[in-house]
């Protein structure tokens, strides 16, 4: 049996996807070519790309009112490309950012190079009950400007383990960094105007970035925006202004077919809720471990936890690896442990983790 991989990203992929990709590695559908060897403009690859887009649209529930793009550069590149493409929606070149953790903080900082960026709300300051970035600023606390071109939020902070998805319908476009919980639950695109996501959590391997943007927002990119990153040009040319990340798109397409076979995002939502509840319920009943995120903001994708005695951290990780539980070390900026339980992590993996944690507590508590 394979070990259980709790990496925050690049993360575990469905075994069925890996097996299919291995079987097709040197000869895709009797073409005599690997997908890595195909021209990106060949009919074979166009079939792969078109099916990936169609399946992604179906899973997300987005209509033709939205462009669906496959880009390079990772989600961090979108920290620059979002303002380069969308700040021009308003003459004042303003945008409001909600800061709920490390990744949204980076997004806001990068955007300052391109316009007037305002922090509409932040959870960096601790409250009487919760520490820095351990809760999510509720929409009623957002200080939004009437002339902002858009409002930017991060739906899930992988480092702090904070998640929020109950977006209000705003009077200005809402842009969502959905990198670490896309396809884990339904997203309400009636309230979302643009979403971007690095694929390497729930939507494929690293190397391809997804952008879903309302077509009514296109046509406002800066003149300095490179053509290969101009959303309007990318939409018109089916993400092929230049050679796209072909193999990563192929792999992502296999993931979307796997998700559809599992029952789609509604089925994944139920599975992810069950996995998260199993681990959180255990954390809440023990003093040996702790999670310090506000319950209403707890992520179902990334669950950070601390041992009551930090001197046991190295031993915990050593024994976990020996037990086939991999990549549980927390982010270097916060320490502790982190279990990332994305779509491809089955309930059995979380059960194995909880049983290991109980046994480790029994021996060292």
Tab-separated table of C-alpha atoms in Angstrom:
chain	number	residue	atom	x	y	z
A	1	UNK	CA	0.000	0.000	0.000
A	2	UNK	CA	1.213	3.512	-0.784
A	3	UNK	CA	2.031	5.828	2.139
A	4	UNK	CA	-0.451	8.582	2.991
A	5	UNK	CA	0.821	11.900	1.609
A	6	UNK	CA	-0.333	14.974	3.558
A	7	UNK	CA	1.703	17.494	1.529
A	8	UNK	CA	0.267	21.003	1.280
A	9	UNK	CA	1.307	21.150	-2.363
A	10	UNK	CA	2.219	19.855	-4.772
A	11	UNK	CA	-0.152	17.426	-3.214
A	12	UNK	CA	-1.382	13.870	-3.522
A	13	UNK	CA	-3.034	12.971	-6.827
A	14	UNK	CA	-5.654	10.241	-7.285
A	15	UNK	CA	-3.941	6.894	-7.766
A	16	UNK	CA	-6.229	6.123	-10.715
A	17	UNK	CA	-5.027	9.286	-12.438
A	18	UNK	CA	-1.379	8.394	-11.921
A	19	UNK	CA	-1.969	4.889	-13.225
A	20	UNK	CA	-3.766	6.120	-16.341
A	21	UNK	CA	-1.049	8.666	-17.039
A	22	UNK	CA	1.593	5.948	-16.648
A	23	UNK	CA	-0.250	3.681	-19.076
A	24	UNK	CA	-0.500	6.500	-21.626
A	25	UNK	CA	2.976	7.922	-21.080
A	26	UNK	CA	4.624	6.742	-24.289
A	27	UNK	CA	1.566	6.292	-26.492
A	28	UNK	CA	-1.581	8.386	-26.018
A	29	UNK	CA	-4.635	6.680	-27.542
A	30	UNK	CA	-2.595	4.787	-30.167
A	31	UNK	CA	-1.152	7.966	-31.661
A	32	UNK	CA	2.418	6.746	-31.202
A	33	UNK	CA	3.167	9.903	-29.207
A	34	UNK	CA	3.343	10.933	-25.587
A	35	UNK	CA	1.263	13.989	-24.737
A	36	UNK	CA	4.590	15.673	-23.938
A	37	UNK	CA	5.604	15.224	-27.592
A	38	UNK	CA	2.457	16.597	-29.243
A	39	UNK	CA	2.154	19.924	-30.945
A	40	UNK	CA	-0.083	22.111	-28.832
A	41	UNK	CA	-2.002	22.952	-32.018
A	42	UNK	CA	-2.493	19.357	-33.110
A	43	UNK	CA	-6.005	17.932	-33.209
A	44	UNK	CA	-4.976	15.422	-30.541
A	45	UNK	CA	-3.933	18.024	-28.016
A	46	UNK	CA	-6.843	20.302	-28.885
A	47	UNK	CA	-9.122	17.410	-27.962
A	48	UNK	CA	-7.336	17.078	-24.605
A	49	UNK	CA	-7.539	20.816	-23.921
A	50	UNK	CA	-11.162	21.175	-24.993
A	51	UNK	CA	-12.270	18.228	-22.866
A	52	UNK	CA	-10.381	19.602	-19.863
A	53	UNK	CA	-12.112	22.968	-20.227
A	54	UNK	CA	-15.546	21.409	-20.719
A	55	UNK	CA	-15.142	19.153	-17.691
A	56	UNK	CA	-13.844	22.001	-15.532
A	57	UNK	CA	-16.782	24.193	-16.570
A	58	UNK	CA	-19.194	21.411	-15.656
A	59	UNK	CA	-17.576	20.819	-12.267
A	60	UNK	CA	-17.525	24.521	-11.392
A	61	UNK	CA	-20.921	25.237	-12.896
A	62	UNK	CA	-19.765	28.203	-14.997
A	63	UNK	CA	-21.465	29.290	-18.185
A	64	UNK	CA	-20.084	30.758	-21.384
A	65	UNK	CA	-20.322	34.155	-19.691
A	66	UNK	CA	-16.950	33.206	-18.173
A	67	UNK	CA	-13.621	32.636	-19.894
A	68	UNK	CA	-11.709	29.576	-18.637
A	69	UNK	CA	-7.960	29.920	-19.084
A	70	UNK	CA	-4.935	27.648	-18.545
A	71	UNK	CA	-1.796	29.674	-17.769
A	72	UNK	CA	1.775	29.302	-16.563
A	73	UNK	CA	3.323	31.164	-13.656
A	74	UNK	CA	1.506	29.755	-10.652
A	75	UNK	CA	-1.014	31.550	-8.479
A	76	UNK	CA	1.649	33.989	-7.273
A	77	UNK	CA	2.023	35.317	-10.811
A	78	UNK	CA	-1.679	36.187	-10.674
A	79	UNK	CA	-0.886	38.553	-7.809
A	80	UNK	CA	0.519	40.786	-10.547
A	81	UNK	CA	-1.639	39.688	-13.463
A	82	UNK	CA	-4.963	40.311	-11.718
A	83	UNK	CA	-4.226	44.022	-11.183
A	84	UNK	CA	-2.622	44.317	-14.623
A	85	UNK	CA	-5.803	42.957	-16.198
A	86	UNK	CA	-8.501	44.350	-13.917
A	87	UNK	CA	-7.399	47.604	-12.281
A	88	UNK	CA	-8.344	49.334	-15.538
A	89	UNK	CA	-12.006	48.569	-14.851
A	90	UNK	CA	-12.089	51.876	-12.970
A	91	UNK	CA	-10.412	55.204	-13.776
A	92	UNK	CA	-9.017	55.516	-10.249
A	93	UNK	CA	-7.086	52.212	-10.534
A	94	UNK	CA	-8.060	51.190	-7.017
A	95	UNK	CA	-8.610	47.753	-5.504
A	96	UNK	CA	-9.622	46.569	-2.040
A	97	UNK	CA	-7.979	43.502	-0.484
A	98	UNK	CA	-9.146	41.377	2.431
A	99	UNK	CA	-6.081	39.990	4.232
A	100	UNK	CA	-6.708	36.725	6.073
A	101	UNK	CA	-3.259	35.111	6.087
A	102	UNK	CA	0.126	34.893	4.446
A	103	UNK	CA	-1.091	34.343	0.887
A	104	UNK	CA	-3.629	37.165	0.750
A	105	UNK	CA	-1.035	39.414	2.386
A	106	UNK	CA	1.377	38.605	-0.451
A	107	UNK	CA	-1.366	39.255	-2.999
A	108	UNK	CA	-2.043	42.711	-1.580
A	109	UNK	CA	1.648	43.592	-1.381
A	110	UNK	CA	2.329	42.612	-4.983
A	111	UNK	CA	-0.677	44.585	-6.228
A	112	UNK	CA	0.713	47.824	-4.762
A	113	UNK	CA	3.119	47.984	-7.718
A	114	UNK	CA	0.194	48.576	-10.087
A	115	UNK	CA	-2.329	50.824	-8.380
A	116	UNK	CA	-3.937	52.175	-5.232
A	117	UNK	CA	-4.379	49.140	-2.982
A	118	UNK	CA	-6.430	49.397	0.206
A	119	UNK	CA	-6.615	46.786	2.966
A	120	UNK	CA	-10.371	46.567	3.437
A	121	UNK	CA	-10.063	44.188	6.390
A	122	UNK	CA	-7.341	42.153	8.068
A	123	UNK	CA	-7.108	39.416	10.662
A	124	UNK	CA	-3.418	39.993	11.309
A	125	UNK	CA	-4.105	41.745	14.611
A	126	UNK	CA	-4.947	39.265	17.403
A	127	UNK	CA	-8.261	39.555	19.207
A	128	UNK	CA	-9.017	38.743	22.841
A	129	UNK	CA	-9.923	35.226	21.745
A	130	UNK	CA	-7.927	34.458	18.583
A	131	UNK	CA	-4.365	34.991	17.458
A	132	UNK	CA	-2.995	36.567	14.293
A	133	UNK	CA	-4.548	35.101	11.120
A	134	UNK	CA	-6.536	32.584	13.178
A	135	UNK	CA	-9.937	33.926	12.125
A	136	UNK	CA	-11.531	35.412	9.006
A	137	UNK	CA	-12.690	39.045	8.759
A	138	UNK	CA	-16.449	38.781	8.283
A	139	UNK	CA	-17.928	40.683	5.319
A	140	UNK	CA	-19.740	43.130	7.576
A	141	UNK	CA	-16.317	44.366	8.727
A	142	UNK	CA	-14.976	45.076	5.241
A	143	UNK	CA	-14.313	48.754	4.546
A	144	UNK	CA	-14.900	48.911	0.791
A	145	UNK	CA	-14.456	51.900	-1.484
A	146	UNK	CA	-17.162	52.787	-3.986
A	147	UNK	CA	-14.642	53.467	-6.758
A	148	UNK	CA	-12.590	50.280	-6.328
A	149	UNK	CA	-12.163	48.250	-9.516
A	150	UNK	CA	-12.471	44.967	-7.608
A	151	UNK	CA	-12.334	43.297	-4.189
A	152	UNK	CA	-9.811	40.494	-3.662
A	153	UNK	CA	-10.119	37.628	-1.154
A	154	UNK	CA	-8.405	34.283	-0.522
A	155	UNK	CA	-10.880	31.468	0.040
A	156	UNK	CA	-8.452	29.211	1.947
A	157	UNK	CA	-5.145	30.039	3.623
A	158	UNK	CA	-2.948	26.941	3.478
A	159	UNK	CA	-0.474	28.108	6.136
A	160	UNK	CA	-2.880	29.272	8.820
A	161	UNK	CA	-5.635	26.786	8.056
A	162	UNK	CA	-8.344	29.436	7.638
A	163	UNK	CA	-11.210	29.016	5.159
A	164	UNK	CA	-14.202	31.169	4.199
A	165	UNK	CA	-16.573	30.800	1.272
A	166	UNK	CA	-19.839	32.580	2.115
A	167	UNK	CA	-19.131	35.484	-0.210
A	168	UNK	CA	-21.712	38.260	-0.362
A	169	UNK	CA	-22.936	39.725	-3.637
A	170	UNK	CA	-20.938	42.926	-3.942
A	171	UNK	CA	-21.514	46.044	-6.001
A	172	UNK	CA	-18.037	45.683	-7.478
A	173	UNK	CA	-16.306	42.607	-8.948
A	174	UNK	CA	-15.143	39.959	-6.498
A	175	UNK	CA	-11.818	38.237	-7.272
A	176	UNK	CA	-11.047	35.007	-5.403
A	177	UNK	CA	-7.749	33.213	-4.922
A	178	UNK	CA	-9.164	29.687	-4.805
A	179	UNK	CA	-5.885	27.830	-5.084
A	180	UNK	CA	-6.241	25.469	-2.154
A	181	UNK	CA	-9.952	24.693	-2.037
A	182	UNK	CA	-11.111	24.900	-5.644
A	183	UNK	CA	-13.226	21.846	-6.571
A	184	UNK	CA	-13.488	20.814	-2.904
A	185	UNK	CA	-16.982	22.283	-2.578
A	186	UNK	CA	-19.422	24.220	-4.786
A	187	UNK	CA	-18.473	27.845	-5.397
A	188	UNK	CA	-21.212	30.412	-6.028
A	189	UNK	CA	-20.216	32.042	-9.306
A	190	UNK	CA	-23.246	34.290	-9.104
A	191	UNK	CA	-21.176	36.156	-6.487
A	192	UNK	CA	-17.711	35.569	-7.984
A	193	UNK	CA	-16.473	37.532	-10.983
A	194	UNK	CA	-12.958	36.125	-11.297
A	195	UNK	CA	-11.163	33.198	-9.696
A	196	UNK	CA	-7.599	31.978	-10.053
A	197	UNK	CA	-5.955	28.863	-8.676
A	198	UNK	CA	-2.694	27.029	-8.877
A	199	UNK	CA	-3.722	23.507	-9.822
A	200	UNK	CA	-1.429	21.586	-7.486
A	201	UNK	CA	-3.858	21.112	-4.594
A	202	UNK	CA	-7.130	19.775	-5.989
A	203	UNK	CA	-7.047	20.538	-9.700
A	204	UNK	CA	-3.994	18.788	-11.147
A	205	UNK	CA	-0.193	18.905	-10.890
A	206	UNK	CA	1.972	21.990	-10.547
A	207	UNK	CA	2.694	23.799	-13.773
A	208	UNK	CA	-0.759	25.008	-14.788
A	209	UNK	CA	-2.775	27.843	-13.273
A	210	UNK	CA	-6.510	28.191	-13.761
A	211	UNK	CA	-8.230	31.517	-14.346
A	212	UNK	CA	-12.006	31.800	-14.559
A	213	UNK	CA	-13.084	35.356	-15.361
A	214	UNK	CA	-16.317	36.989	-16.401
A	215	UNK	CA	-15.992	37.974	-20.043
A	216	UNK	CA	-17.655	41.311	-19.281
A	217	UNK	CA	-14.489	42.237	-17.329
A	218	UNK	CA	-12.149	41.651	-20.274
A	219	UNK	CA	-10.631	44.375	-22.418
A	220	UNK	CA	-9.194	46.556	-19.653
A	221	UNK	CA	-5.630	45.268	-19.376
A	222	UNK	CA	-2.717	47.665	-18.979
A	223	UNK	CA	-0.752	48.417	-22.122
A	224	UNK	CA	2.301	47.059	-20.308
A	225	UNK	CA	0.626	43.694	-19.668
A	226	UNK	CA	2.487	41.019	-21.668
A	227	UNK	CA	0.309	39.555	-24.390
A	228	UNK	CA	0.895	36.035	-23.082
A	229	UNK	CA	-0.789	37.108	-19.826
A	230	UNK	CA	-3.532	39.314	-21.225
A	231	UNK	CA	-6.827	37.651	-20.330
A	232	UNK	CA	-8.533	39.021	-23.446
A	233	UNK	CA	-5.905	37.602	-25.786
A	234	UNK	CA	-5.789	34.317	-23.910
A	235	UNK	CA	-9.555	33.928	-24.152
A	236	UNK	CA	-9.580	34.714	-27.863
A	237	UNK	CA	-6.811	32.195	-28.539
A	238	UNK	CA	-7.977	29.407	-26.215
A	239	UNK	CA	-5.047	29.875	-23.792
A	240	UNK	CA	-2.569	29.422	-26.648
A	241	UNK	CA	-0.999	32.817	-27.204
A	242	UNK	CA	2.171	30.832	-26.656
A	243	UNK	CA	2.778	27.137	-25.951
A	244	UNK	CA	0.714	26.270	-22.877
A	245	UNK	CA	1.804	23.747	-20.196
A	246	UNK	CA	0.501	20.860	-22.275
A	247	UNK	CA	1.281	17.896	-20.030
A	248	UNK	CA	0.006	19.656	-16.920
A	249	UNK	CA	-3.252	20.433	-18.748
A	250	UNK	CA	-3.535	16.771	-19.741
A	251	UNK	CA	-2.987	15.667	-16.137
A	252	UNK	CA	-5.476	18.237	-14.869
A	253	UNK	CA	-7.994	16.932	-17.385
A	254	UNK	CA	-7.586	13.417	-15.979
A	255	UNK	CA	-8.246	14.785	-12.497
A	256	UNK	CA	-11.472	16.449	-13.694
A	257	UNK	CA	-12.693	13.181	-15.206
A	258	UNK	CA	-11.863	11.432	-11.938
A	259	UNK	CA	-13.804	14.058	-9.991
A	260	UNK	CA	-16.823	13.630	-12.241
A	261	UNK	CA	-16.671	9.860	-11.726
A	262	UNK	CA	-16.685	10.431	-7.949
A	263	UNK	CA	-19.888	12.463	-8.158
A	264	UNK	CA	-18.528	15.975	-8.697
A	265	UNK	CA	-17.886	18.762	-6.212
A	266	UNK	CA	-21.034	18.049	-4.200
A	267	UNK	CA	-19.794	14.547	-3.443
A	268	UNK	CA	-16.313	15.866	-2.650
A	269	UNK	CA	-17.798	18.420	-0.268
A	270	UNK	CA	-19.428	15.658	1.775
A	271	UNK	CA	-16.238	13.578	1.813
A	272	UNK	CA	-14.076	16.538	2.760
A	273	UNK	CA	-16.428	17.523	5.567
A	274	UNK	CA	-16.303	13.986	6.992
A	275	UNK	CA	-12.493	13.902	6.848
A	276	UNK	CA	-12.111	17.290	8.502
A	277	UNK	CA	-14.644	16.512	11.239
A	278	UNK	CA	-12.812	13.304	12.098
A	279	UNK	CA	-9.524	15.109	12.697
A	280	UNK	CA	-10.979	18.227	14.340
A	281	UNK	CA	-13.138	16.164	16.691
A	282	UNK	CA	-10.049	14.368	17.924
A	283	UNK	CA	-8.071	17.602	18.302
A	284	UNK	CA	-10.907	19.098	20.337
A	285	UNK	CA	-11.015	16.237	22.842
A	286	UNK	CA	-7.311	16.093	23.690
A	287	UNK	CA	-4.921	18.420	25.488
A	288	UNK	CA	-1.897	16.717	23.918
A	289	UNK	CA	-2.542	18.439	20.555
A	290	UNK	CA	-4.189	21.752	19.740
A	291	UNK	CA	-5.621	23.687	16.808
A	292	UNK	CA	-5.897	27.418	17.433
A	293	UNK	CA	-8.148	28.487	14.536
A	294	UNK	CA	-11.596	29.953	15.219
A	295	UNK	CA	-14.079	27.074	14.710
A	296	UNK	CA	-16.176	28.968	12.168
A	297	UNK	CA	-13.074	29.617	10.047
A	298	UNK	CA	-11.435	26.187	10.230
A	299	UNK	CA	-10.158	24.926	6.897
A	300	UNK	CA	-11.301	21.561	5.625
A	301	UNK	CA	-8.235	21.369	3.378
A	302	UNK	CA	-5.301	22.296	5.640
A	303	UNK	CA	-5.411	21.471	9.343
A	304	UNK	CA	-2.485	22.835	11.379
A	305	UNK	CA	-1.935	21.499	14.870
A	306	UNK	CA	0.623	21.779	17.659
A	307	UNK	CA	1.909	19.275	20.193
A	308	UNK	CA	1.662	20.485	23.789
A	309	UNK	CA	5.409	19.823	24.065
A	310	UNK	CA	7.236	21.200	21.029
A	311	UNK	CA	10.337	19.190	21.952
A	312	UNK	CA	8.424	16.141	20.691
A	313	UNK	CA	7.924	17.556	17.190
A	314	UNK	CA	10.925	15.882	15.588
A	315	UNK	CA	10.082	12.527	17.168
A	316	UNK	CA	6.459	12.819	16.018
A	317	UNK	CA	7.538	13.453	12.435
A	318	UNK	CA	10.093	10.636	12.515
A	319	UNK	CA	7.605	8.097	13.797
A	320	UNK	CA	4.872	9.355	11.475
A	321	UNK	CA	7.088	8.799	8.451
A	322	UNK	CA	7.961	5.323	9.681
A	323	UNK	CA	4.213	4.665	9.903
A	324	UNK	CA	3.709	5.774	6.291
A	325	UNK	CA	2.318	9.240	7.122
A	326	UNK	CA	4.307	11.695	5.021
A	327	UNK	CA	4.901	15.472	4.866
A	328	UNK	CA	3.169	16.476	8.089
A	329	UNK	CA	5.634	19.191	9.072
A	330	UNK	CA	4.007	22.601	9.442
A	331	UNK	CA	5.041	25.614	7.406
A	332	UNK	CA	8.356	27.065	8.545
A	333	UNK	CA	6.711	30.392	9.428
A	334	UNK	CA	4.404	28.866	12.049
A	335	UNK	CA	5.978	25.518	12.981
A	336	UNK	CA	4.084	22.574	14.393
A	337	UNK	CA	2.298	20.116	12.138
A	338	UNK	CA	-0.101	20.422	9.230
A	339	UNK	CA	-2.271	17.779	7.632
A	340	UNK	CA	-3.437	18.730	4.146
A	341	UNK	CA	-6.403	16.555	3.246
A	342	UNK	CA	-7.329	17.550	-0.288
A	343	UNK	CA	-9.800	15.744	-2.536
A	344	UNK	CA	-7.455	12.881	-3.380
A	345	UNK	CA	-6.829	12.018	0.277
A	346	UNK	CA	-9.328	9.294	1.203
A	347	UNK	CA	-11.016	8.992	4.583
A	348	UNK	CA	-8.795	5.989	5.309
A	349	UNK	CA	-5.735	8.226	5.270
A	350	UNK	CA	-7.202	10.548	7.895
A	351	UNK	CA	-8.277	7.565	9.972
A	352	UNK	CA	-4.706	6.277	9.866
A	353	UNK	CA	-3.413	9.687	10.972
A	354	UNK	CA	-5.817	9.923	13.903
A	355	UNK	CA	-4.977	6.413	15.072
A	356	UNK	CA	-1.269	7.237	14.904
A	357	UNK	CA	-1.821	10.460	16.857
A	358	UNK	CA	-3.731	8.588	19.548
A	359	UNK	CA	-0.965	6.020	19.893
A	360	UNK	CA	1.732	8.709	19.996
A	361	UNK	CA	-0.219	10.511	22.725
A	362	UNK	CA	-0.569	7.254	24.676
A	363	UNK	CA	3.192	6.721	24.597
A	364	UNK	CA	4.344	10.288	25.235
A	365	UNK	CA	1.454	12.058	26.912
